[in-house]
mmCIF file with all atom_site columns, C-alpha atoms in Angstrom:
data_model
loop_
_atom_site.group_PDB
_atom_site.id
_atom_site.type_symbol
_atom_site.label_atom_id
_atom_site.label_alt_id
_atom_site.label_comp_id
_atom_site.label_asym_id
_atom_site.label_entity_id
_atom_site.label_seq_id
_atom_site.pdbx_PDB_ins_code
_atom_site.Cartn_x
_atom_site.Cartn_y
_atom_site.Cartn_z
_atom_site.occupancy
_atom_site.B_iso_or_equiv
_atom_site.pdbx_formal_charge
_atom_site.auth_seq_id
_atom_site.auth_comp_id
_atom_site.auth_asym_id
_atom_site.auth_atom_id
_atom_site.pdbx_PDB_model_num
ATOM 1  C CA . MET A 1 1  ? -61.983  0.578  54.332 1.00 55.00 ? 124 MET A CA 1
ATOM 2  C CA . TYR A 1 2  ? -60.412  3.183  52.077 1.00 80.00 ? 125 TYR A CA 1
ATOM 3  C CA . PHE A 1 3  ? -59.841  5.872  54.728 1.00 80.00 ? 126 PHE A CA 1
ATOM 4  C CA . GLU A 1 4  ? -58.028  5.356  58.028 1.00 87.00 ? 127 GLU A CA 1
ATOM 5  C CA . SER A 1 5  ? -60.403  7.555  60.062 1.00 89.00 ? 128 SER A CA 1
ATOM 6  C CA . LEU A 1 6  ? -63.459  9.757  59.832 1.00 87.00 ? 129 LEU A CA 1
ATOM 7  C CA . ALA A 1 7  ? -61.255  12.852 59.660 1.00 89.00 ? 130 ALA A CA 1
ATOM 8  C CA . ALA A 1 8  ? -59.405  11.389 56.678 1.00 87.00 ? 131 ALA A CA 1
ATOM 9  C CA . ALA A 1 9  ? -62.730  10.599 54.979 1.00 84.00 ? 132 ALA A CA 1
ATOM 10 C CA . LEU A 1 10 ? -63.908  14.175 55.497 1.00 84.00 ? 133 LEU A CA 1
ATOM 11 C CA . GLN A 1 11 ? -60.646  15.648 54.191 1.00 87.00 ? 134 GLN A CA 1
ATOM 12 C CA . MET A 1 12 ? -60.247  13.210 51.255 1.00 88.00 ? 135 MET A CA 1
ATOM 13 C CA . ASP A 1 13 ? -56.608  14.098 50.688 1.00 84.00 ? 136 ASP A CA 1
ATOM 14 C CA . GLY A 1 14 ? -57.398  17.811 50.421 1.00 87.00 ? 137 GLY A CA 1
ATOM 15 C CA . HIS A 1 15 ? -60.408  17.420 48.122 1.00 90.00 ? 138 HIS A CA 1
ATOM 16 C CA . GLY A 1 16 ? -63.007  16.982 50.865 1.00 90.00 ? 139 GLY A CA 1
ATOM 17 C CA . ALA A 1 17 ? -64.254  20.582 50.796 1.00 91.00 ? 140 ALA A CA 1
ATOM 18 C CA . PHE A 1 18 ? -65.107  20.306 47.099 1.00 94.00 ? 141 PHE A CA 1
ATOM 19 C CA . VAL A 1 19 ? -66.607  16.824 47.323 1.00 93.00 ? 142 VAL A CA 1
ATOM 20 C CA . TRP A 1 20 ? -68.767  17.451 50.409 1.00 93.00 ? 143 TRP A CA 1
ATOM 21 C CA . SER A 1 21 ? -69.932  20.841 49.179 1.00 96.00 ? 144 SER A CA 1
ATOM 22 C CA . ALA A 1 22 ? -71.007  19.186 45.909 1.00 97.00 ? 145 ALA A CA 1
ATOM 23 C CA . TYR A 1 23 ? -72.962  16.602 47.898 1.00 96.00 ? 146 TYR A CA 1
ATOM 24 C CA . LEU A 1 24 ? -74.619  19.332 49.991 1.00 97.00 ? 147 LEU A CA 1
ATOM 25 C CA . ILE A 1 25 ? -75.548  21.405 46.939 1.00 98.00 ? 148 ILE A CA 1
ATOM 26 C CA . THR A 1 26 ? -76.988  18.326 45.240 1.00 98.00 ? 149 THR A CA 1
ATOM 27 C CA . LEU A 1 27 ? -78.984  17.411 48.331 1.00 98.00 ? 150 LEU A CA 1
ATOM 28 C CA . GLY A 1 28 ? -80.292  20.978 48.573 1.00 98.00 ? 151 GLY A CA 1
ATOM 29 C CA . VAL A 1 29 ? -81.424  20.947 44.949 1.00 98.00 ? 152 VAL A CA 1
ATOM 30 C CA . ILE A 1 30 ? -83.187  17.603 45.379 1.00 98.00 ? 153 ILE A CA 1
ATOM 31 C CA . VAL A 1 31 ? -84.972  18.826 48.523 1.00 97.00 ? 154 VAL A CA 1
ATOM 32 C CA . PHE A 1 32 ? -86.057  21.985 46.683 1.00 97.00 ? 155 PHE A CA 1
ATOM 33 C CA . ILE A 1 33 ? -87.311  19.957 43.703 1.00 97.00 ? 156 ILE A CA 1
ATOM 34 C CA . LEU A 1 34 ? -89.416  17.822 46.047 1.00 96.00 ? 157 LEU A CA 1
ATOM 35 C CA . TYR A 1 35 ? -90.649  20.696 48.241 1.00 96.00 ? 158 TYR A CA 1
ATOM 36 C CA . ALA A 1 36 ? -91.451  23.412 45.667 1.00 96.00 ? 159 ALA A CA 1
ATOM 37 C CA . PRO A 1 37 ? -94.482  21.713 44.033 1.00 96.00 ? 160 PRO A CA 1
ATOM 38 C CA . ARG A 1 38 ? -96.071  21.045 47.425 1.00 95.00 ? 161 ARG A CA 1
ATOM 39 C CA . ARG A 1 39 ? -95.592  24.651 48.473 1.00 95.00 ? 162 ARG A CA 1
ATOM 40 C CA . ARG A 1 40 ? -97.016  25.868 45.175 1.00 96.00 ? 163 ARG A CA 1
ATOM 41 C CA . GLN A 1 41 ? -100.044 23.570 45.537 1.00 96.00 ? 164 GLN A CA 1
ATOM 42 C CA . ARG A 1 42 ? -100.762 24.795 49.079 1.00 96.00 ? 165 ARG A CA 1
ATOM 43 C CA . ARG A 1 43 ? -100.516 28.413 47.932 1.00 96.00 ? 166 ARG A CA 1
ATOM 44 C CA . PHE A 1 44 ? -102.861 27.728 45.005 1.00 97.00 ? 167 PHE A CA 1
ATOM 45 C CA . LEU A 1 45 ? -105.404 26.005 47.240 1.00 96.00 ? 168 LEU A CA 1
ATOM 46 C CA . ARG A 1 46 ? -105.326 28.909 49.722 1.00 96.00 ? 169 ARG A CA 1
ATOM 47 C CA . GLN A 1 47 ? -105.895 31.392 46.892 1.00 96.00 ? 170 GLN A CA 1
ATOM 48 C CA . LEU A 1 48 ? -108.727 29.290 45.491 1.00 94.00 ? 171 LEU A CA 1
ATOM 49 C CA . GLU A 1 49 ? -110.326 29.034 48.923 1.00 94.00 ? 172 GLU A CA 1
ATOM 50 C CA . GLY A 1 50 ? -110.147 32.823 49.267 1.00 93.00 ? 173 GLY A CA 1
ATOM 51 C CA . GLN A 1 51 ? -111.763 33.325 45.863 1.00 92.00 ? 174 GLN A CA 1
ATOM 52 C CA . ILE A 1 52 ? -114.559 30.940 46.773 1.00 91.00 ? 175 ILE A CA 1
ATOM 53 C CA . ARG A 1 53 ? -115.166 32.773 50.049 1.00 91.00 ? 176 ARG A CA 1
ATOM 54 C CA . ARG A 1 54 ? -115.223 36.155 48.301 1.00 91.00 ? 177 ARG A CA 1
ATOM 55 C CA . SER A 1 55 ? -117.682 34.925 45.697 1.00 87.00 ? 178 SER A CA 1
ATOM 56 C CA . GLY A 1 56 ? -120.150 33.854 48.381 1.00 84.00 ? 179 GLY A CA 1
ATOM 57 C CA . GLY A 1 57 ? -119.479 30.139 48.323 1.00 72.00 ? 180 GLY A CA 1
ATOM 58 C CA . LYS A 1 58 ? -119.877 29.700 44.581 1.00 70.00 ? 181 LYS A CA 1
ATOM 59 C CA . ALA A 1 59 ? -116.965 28.466 42.536 1.00 63.00 ? 182 ALA A CA 1
ATOM 60 C CA . PRO A 1 60 ? -115.453 31.223 40.370 1.00 60.00 ? 183 PRO A CA 1
ATOM 61 C CA . ASP A 1 61 ? -116.382 31.215 36.686 1.00 65.00 ? 184 ASP A CA 1
ATOM 62 C CA . ALA A 1 62 ? -113.729 29.566 34.552 1.00 62.00 ? 185 ALA A CA 1
ATOM 63 C CA . GLY A 1 63 ? -113.939 32.159 31.766 1.00 61.00 ? 186 GLY A CA 1
ATOM 64 C CA . LYS A 1 64 ? -114.106 35.208 34.005 1.00 64.00 ? 187 LYS A CA 1
ATOM 65 C CA . GLU A 1 65 ? -110.923 37.048 34.956 1.00 62.00 ? 188 GLU A CA 1
ATOM 66 C CA . VAL A 1 66 ? -110.403 37.535 38.655 1.00 54.00 ? 189 VAL A CA 1
#
């Protein structure tokens, strides 16, 4: 193994803070990229459901502004 211990792997000869923060930022961006479309879809479906309820159960007209 390259590092003698877990502490040495985390420190990486003084570069650990930069390396691990880069990994965390990358992981955060990937999670956001995967989560954002689902959140947007749920919000859209809730808004659409509200519009349908307000219109008395009929689907809103496609050409009409709401």
